[in-house]
């Protein structure tokens, strides 16, 4: 009985820590940069290691985790600080054509 309760409590703690959304950026050669979190994001920069070397071709946005309220849209920007040309993306796979040098994003 104690083992079952302990196992359930551990599973609940792990589930509570699960990310509400995930966002994957992929270039044309298969390099992937991943990020995840909970709630809305005002403005976040991609790693300079990413945008300094790779141009984004595909972005996969998954907003779903039943334990959190999720953002429903992500906007990606060519400039730092969420400036410059931008594209609104919804749940699922999104292809940018032509390929873009994405430097920042916002989830809302």
Short mmCIF file of N, CA and C in Angstrom, two decimals:
data_model
loop_
_atom_site.label_atom_id
_atom_site.label_comp_id
_atom_site.label_asym_id
_atom_site.label_seq_id
_atom_site.Cartn_x
_atom_site.Cartn_y
_atom_site.Cartn_z
N UNK A 1 0.83 -1.19 0.00
CA UNK A 1 0.00 0.00 0.00
C UNK A 1 0.87 1.25 0.00
N UNK A 2 1.89 1.31 0.87
CA UNK A 2 2.77 2.48 0.90
C UNK A 2 3.51 2.64 -0.42
N UNK A 3 3.93 1.53 -1.03
CA UNK A 3 4.64 1.59 -2.30
C UNK A 3 3.76 2.19 -3.38
N UNK A 4 2.49 1.79 -3.44
CA UNK A 4 1.56 2.31 -4.44
C UNK A 4 1.34 3.80 -4.25
N UNK A 5 1.17 4.24 -3.01
CA UNK A 5 0.98 5.66 -2.72
C UNK A 5 2.22 6.45 -3.11
N UNK A 6 3.39 5.93 -2.78
CA UNK A 6 4.64 6.60 -3.10
C UNK A 6 4.82 6.70 -4.62
N UNK A 7 4.51 5.63 -5.33
CA UNK A 7 4.61 5.62 -6.78
C UNK A 7 3.67 6.65 -7.39
N UNK A 8 2.44 6.72 -6.88
CA UNK A 8 1.46 7.69 -7.38
C UNK A 8 1.94 9.12 -7.12
N UNK A 9 2.47 9.38 -5.93
CA UNK A 9 2.96 10.73 -5.59
C UNK A 9 4.12 11.13 -6.50
N UNK A 10 5.03 10.19 -6.77
CA UNK A 10 6.14 10.48 -7.66
C UNK A 10 5.65 10.78 -9.07
N UNK A 11 4.70 10.02 -9.56
CA UNK A 11 4.14 10.25 -10.89
C UNK A 11 3.45 11.60 -10.96
N UNK A 12 2.76 12.00 -9.91
CA UNK A 12 2.07 13.29 -9.89
C UNK A 12 3.08 14.44 -9.92
N UNK A 13 4.18 14.29 -9.20
CA UNK A 13 5.21 15.33 -9.20
C UNK A 13 5.84 15.46 -10.58
N UNK A 14 6.16 14.35 -11.21
CA UNK A 14 6.74 14.37 -12.55
C UNK A 14 5.76 14.99 -13.54
N UNK A 15 4.48 14.63 -13.47
CA UNK A 15 3.48 15.17 -14.38
C UNK A 15 3.29 16.66 -14.18
N UNK A 16 3.33 17.13 -12.95
CA UNK A 16 3.18 18.55 -12.67
C UNK A 16 4.32 19.35 -13.27
N UNK A 17 5.51 18.78 -13.33
CA UNK A 17 6.65 19.47 -13.88
C UNK A 17 6.72 19.42 -15.40
N UNK A 18 5.80 18.73 -16.04
CA UNK A 18 5.83 18.61 -17.50
C UNK A 18 5.61 19.96 -18.16
N UNK A 19 6.24 20.16 -19.28
CA UNK A 19 6.11 21.41 -20.01
C UNK A 19 4.77 21.50 -20.70
N UNK A 20 4.22 22.71 -20.74
CA UNK A 20 2.93 22.91 -21.39
C UNK A 20 3.09 23.06 -22.89
N UNK A 21 4.23 23.52 -23.34
CA UNK A 21 4.43 23.68 -24.78
C UNK A 21 5.85 23.31 -25.15
N UNK A 22 6.02 22.96 -26.42
CA UNK A 22 7.35 22.73 -26.95
C UNK A 22 7.44 23.39 -28.32
N UNK A 23 8.61 23.84 -28.65
CA UNK A 23 8.85 24.55 -29.89
C UNK A 23 10.19 24.07 -30.43
N UNK A 24 10.19 23.49 -31.64
CA UNK A 24 11.41 22.98 -32.25
C UNK A 24 11.69 23.74 -33.54
N UNK A 25 12.91 24.23 -33.68
CA UNK A 25 13.35 24.90 -34.90
C UNK A 25 14.29 23.95 -35.63
N UNK A 26 14.11 23.79 -36.94
CA UNK A 26 14.94 22.88 -37.72
C UNK A 26 15.44 23.58 -38.97
N UNK A 27 16.72 23.39 -39.28
CA UNK A 27 17.24 23.96 -40.52
C UNK A 27 17.12 22.92 -41.64
N UNK A 28 17.59 23.26 -42.82
CA UNK A 28 17.45 22.38 -43.98
C UNK A 28 18.32 21.14 -43.94
N UNK A 29 19.31 21.09 -43.05
CA UNK A 29 20.20 19.93 -43.00
C UNK A 29 19.94 19.03 -41.80
N UNK A 30 18.91 19.33 -41.02
CA UNK A 30 18.54 18.46 -39.91
C UNK A 30 18.95 18.94 -38.53
N UNK A 31 19.70 20.05 -38.43
CA UNK A 31 20.02 20.59 -37.10
C UNK A 31 18.73 21.05 -36.44
N UNK A 32 18.58 20.76 -35.15
CA UNK A 32 17.35 21.11 -34.42
C UNK A 32 17.72 21.87 -33.15
N UNK A 33 16.98 22.92 -32.87
CA UNK A 33 17.08 23.67 -31.62
C UNK A 33 15.73 23.57 -30.94
N UNK A 34 15.68 23.07 -29.70
CA UNK A 34 14.42 22.82 -28.99
C UNK A 34 14.31 23.71 -27.77
N UNK A 35 13.07 24.12 -27.50
CA UNK A 35 12.77 24.85 -26.28
C UNK A 35 11.40 24.42 -25.78
N UNK A 36 11.15 24.59 -24.49
CA UNK A 36 9.85 24.21 -23.92
C UNK A 36 9.61 25.04 -22.67
N UNK A 37 8.36 25.06 -22.22
CA UNK A 37 8.03 25.80 -21.01
C UNK A 37 6.55 25.79 -20.73
N UNK A 38 6.14 26.66 -19.83
CA UNK A 38 4.72 26.79 -19.49
C UNK A 38 4.30 28.24 -19.63
N UNK A 39 3.05 28.45 -19.96
CA UNK A 39 2.49 29.79 -20.05
C UNK A 39 2.99 30.58 -21.24
N UNK A 40 2.57 31.84 -21.29
CA UNK A 40 2.96 32.73 -22.38
C UNK A 40 4.41 33.18 -22.21
N UNK A 41 5.02 33.56 -23.32
CA UNK A 41 6.38 34.08 -23.32
C UNK A 41 6.34 35.43 -24.02
N UNK A 42 6.75 36.49 -23.32
CA UNK A 42 6.69 37.82 -23.91
C UNK A 42 7.64 37.93 -25.09
N UNK A 43 8.91 37.71 -24.91
CA UNK A 43 9.88 37.71 -26.00
C UNK A 43 11.10 36.94 -25.54
N UNK A 44 11.52 35.99 -26.34
CA UNK A 44 12.70 35.19 -25.98
C UNK A 44 13.59 35.07 -27.21
N UNK A 45 14.90 35.14 -26.99
CA UNK A 45 15.87 35.02 -28.08
C UNK A 45 16.24 33.56 -28.29
N UNK A 46 16.43 33.18 -29.54
CA UNK A 46 17.04 31.90 -29.82
C UNK A 46 18.52 32.03 -29.49
N UNK A 47 19.14 30.94 -29.23
CA UNK A 47 20.57 30.94 -28.94
C UNK A 47 21.34 31.53 -30.11
N UNK A 48 22.32 32.37 -29.82
CA UNK A 48 23.16 32.94 -30.89
C UNK A 48 23.86 31.82 -31.64
N UNK A 49 24.11 30.70 -30.96
CA UNK A 49 24.71 29.54 -31.63
C UNK A 49 23.80 29.04 -32.75
N UNK A 50 22.49 29.20 -32.57
CA UNK A 50 21.55 28.77 -33.61
C UNK A 50 21.51 29.77 -34.74
N UNK A 51 21.12 31.01 -34.46
CA UNK A 51 20.92 31.94 -35.57
C UNK A 51 22.21 32.45 -36.17
N UNK A 52 23.31 32.24 -35.48
CA UNK A 52 24.60 32.60 -36.07
C UNK A 52 25.06 31.63 -37.14
N UNK A 53 24.49 30.41 -37.14
CA UNK A 53 24.95 29.37 -38.06
C UNK A 53 23.87 28.84 -38.99
N UNK A 54 22.62 28.81 -38.52
CA UNK A 54 21.58 28.08 -39.26
C UNK A 54 20.40 28.99 -39.62
N UNK A 55 19.80 28.70 -40.75
CA UNK A 55 18.55 29.36 -41.13
C UNK A 55 17.41 28.39 -40.89
N UNK A 56 16.31 28.89 -40.36
CA UNK A 56 15.18 28.04 -39.99
C UNK A 56 14.33 27.71 -41.21
N UNK A 57 14.08 26.43 -41.40
CA UNK A 57 13.22 25.97 -42.48
C UNK A 57 11.89 25.48 -41.94
N UNK A 58 11.92 24.69 -40.87
CA UNK A 58 10.71 24.12 -40.29
C UNK A 58 10.64 24.46 -38.80
N UNK A 59 9.42 24.73 -38.34
CA UNK A 59 9.18 24.96 -36.92
C UNK A 59 8.01 24.08 -36.52
N UNK A 60 8.17 23.35 -35.44
CA UNK A 60 7.08 22.52 -34.93
C UNK A 60 6.65 23.08 -33.58
N UNK A 61 5.37 23.43 -33.47
CA UNK A 61 4.82 24.00 -32.25
C UNK A 61 3.77 23.05 -31.68
N UNK A 62 3.98 22.59 -30.46
CA UNK A 62 3.02 21.73 -29.77
C UNK A 62 2.62 22.41 -28.46
N UNK A 63 1.40 22.99 -28.40
CA UNK A 63 0.97 23.71 -27.20
C UNK A 63 0.32 22.84 -26.14
N UNK A 64 0.18 21.55 -26.39
CA UNK A 64 -0.76 20.78 -25.56
C UNK A 64 -0.12 20.01 -24.41
N UNK A 65 -0.56 20.31 -23.23
CA UNK A 65 -0.40 19.51 -22.03
C UNK A 65 -1.64 19.79 -21.20
N UNK A 66 -2.38 18.79 -20.78
CA UNK A 66 -3.64 19.03 -20.10
C UNK A 66 -3.52 19.68 -18.72
N UNK A 67 -2.33 19.75 -18.15
CA UNK A 67 -2.19 20.28 -16.79
C UNK A 67 -2.02 21.79 -16.74
N UNK A 68 -1.82 22.44 -17.87
CA UNK A 68 -1.57 23.88 -17.90
C UNK A 68 -2.45 24.54 -18.95
N UNK A 69 -2.74 25.83 -18.76
CA UNK A 69 -3.36 26.56 -19.85
C UNK A 69 -2.24 26.89 -20.83
N UNK A 70 -2.50 26.69 -22.10
CA UNK A 70 -1.45 26.76 -23.09
C UNK A 70 -1.59 27.97 -24.00
N UNK A 71 -0.47 28.52 -24.45
CA UNK A 71 -0.56 29.52 -25.50
C UNK A 71 -1.07 28.85 -26.78
N UNK A 72 -1.76 29.59 -27.60
CA UNK A 72 -2.33 29.00 -28.81
C UNK A 72 -1.61 29.43 -30.07
N UNK A 73 -0.70 30.39 -29.95
CA UNK A 73 -0.02 30.91 -31.13
C UNK A 73 1.41 31.28 -30.77
N UNK A 74 2.30 31.11 -31.73
CA UNK A 74 3.68 31.57 -31.58
C UNK A 74 3.98 32.51 -32.75
N UNK A 75 4.70 33.58 -32.46
CA UNK A 75 5.14 34.49 -33.50
C UNK A 75 6.66 34.47 -33.50
N UNK A 76 7.26 34.25 -34.68
CA UNK A 76 8.72 34.23 -34.81
C UNK A 76 9.16 35.48 -35.56
N UNK A 77 10.36 35.94 -35.23
CA UNK A 77 10.87 37.21 -35.77
C UNK A 77 12.27 37.04 -36.33
N UNK A 78 12.57 37.81 -37.38
CA UNK A 78 13.92 37.81 -37.94
C UNK A 78 14.88 38.65 -37.10
N UNK A 79 14.35 39.57 -36.31
CA UNK A 79 15.21 40.43 -35.49
C UNK A 79 15.24 40.00 -34.04
N UNK A 80 16.29 40.43 -33.34
CA UNK A 80 16.34 40.22 -31.89
C UNK A 80 15.30 41.12 -31.24
N UNK A 81 14.93 40.83 -30.02
CA UNK A 81 13.95 41.61 -29.25
C UNK A 81 12.58 41.65 -29.92
N UNK A 82 12.26 40.60 -30.67
CA UNK A 82 10.96 40.46 -31.35
C UNK A 82 10.67 41.65 -32.27
N UNK A 83 11.69 42.07 -32.99
CA UNK A 83 11.56 43.14 -33.98
C UNK A 83 11.72 42.56 -35.38
N UNK A 84 11.34 43.35 -36.36
CA UNK A 84 11.55 42.97 -37.76
C UNK A 84 10.41 42.12 -38.30
N UNK A 85 10.66 41.53 -39.46
CA UNK A 85 9.65 40.70 -40.12
C UNK A 85 9.23 39.57 -39.19
N UNK A 86 7.93 39.24 -39.22
CA UNK A 86 7.44 38.20 -38.32
C UNK A 86 6.41 37.32 -39.00
N UNK A 87 6.24 36.12 -38.47
CA UNK A 87 5.30 35.13 -38.98
C UNK A 87 4.56 34.52 -37.81
N UNK A 88 3.23 34.46 -37.90
CA UNK A 88 2.42 33.82 -36.87
C UNK A 88 2.24 32.35 -37.21
N UNK A 89 2.45 31.49 -36.23
CA UNK A 89 2.35 30.05 -36.43
C UNK A 89 1.32 29.47 -35.49
N UNK A 90 0.67 28.43 -35.92
CA UNK A 90 -0.31 27.73 -35.09
C UNK A 90 0.21 26.33 -34.79
N UNK A 91 -0.56 25.56 -34.05
CA UNK A 91 -0.18 24.20 -33.65
C UNK A 91 0.19 23.36 -34.86
N UNK A 92 1.23 22.55 -34.71
CA UNK A 92 1.64 21.63 -35.75
C UNK A 92 2.93 22.04 -36.42
N UNK A 93 3.18 21.45 -37.59
CA UNK A 93 4.40 21.74 -38.34
C UNK A 93 4.17 22.96 -39.22
N UNK A 94 5.13 23.85 -39.23
CA UNK A 94 5.07 25.07 -40.04
C UNK A 94 6.35 25.16 -40.84
N UNK A 95 6.23 25.36 -42.14
CA UNK A 95 7.39 25.50 -43.01
C UNK A 95 7.52 26.95 -43.43
N UNK A 96 8.70 27.52 -43.27
CA UNK A 96 8.95 28.89 -43.70
C UNK A 96 9.57 28.83 -45.09
N UNK A 97 8.96 29.49 -46.02
CA UNK A 97 9.47 29.48 -47.39
C UNK A 97 9.43 30.90 -47.92
N UNK A 98 10.54 31.51 -48.28
CA UNK A 98 11.87 30.90 -48.23
C UNK A 98 12.37 30.76 -46.79
N UNK A 99 13.45 30.05 -46.64
CA UNK A 99 14.07 29.80 -45.33
C UNK A 99 14.43 31.14 -44.68
N UNK A 100 14.22 31.25 -43.37
CA UNK A 100 14.43 32.51 -42.65
C UNK A 100 15.49 32.37 -41.56
N UNK A 101 16.12 33.48 -41.23
CA UNK A 101 17.07 33.53 -40.11
C UNK A 101 16.31 34.05 -38.89
N UNK A 102 15.67 33.16 -38.15
CA UNK A 102 14.84 33.51 -37.00
C UNK A 102 15.75 33.76 -35.79
N UNK A 103 15.52 34.90 -35.09
CA UNK A 103 16.35 35.24 -33.93
C UNK A 103 15.58 35.32 -32.62
N UNK A 104 14.25 35.48 -32.68
CA UNK A 104 13.47 35.58 -31.44
C UNK A 104 12.05 35.10 -31.68
N UNK A 105 11.32 34.86 -30.58
CA UNK A 105 9.95 34.38 -30.68
C UNK A 105 9.14 34.83 -29.48
N UNK A 106 7.82 34.77 -29.64
CA UNK A 106 6.86 35.14 -28.59
C UNK A 106 5.73 34.11 -28.62
N UNK A 107 5.29 33.65 -27.46
CA UNK A 107 4.13 32.75 -27.37
C UNK A 107 3.00 33.48 -26.68
N UNK A 108 1.79 33.39 -27.26
CA UNK A 108 0.64 34.08 -26.67
C UNK A 108 -0.63 33.33 -26.97
#
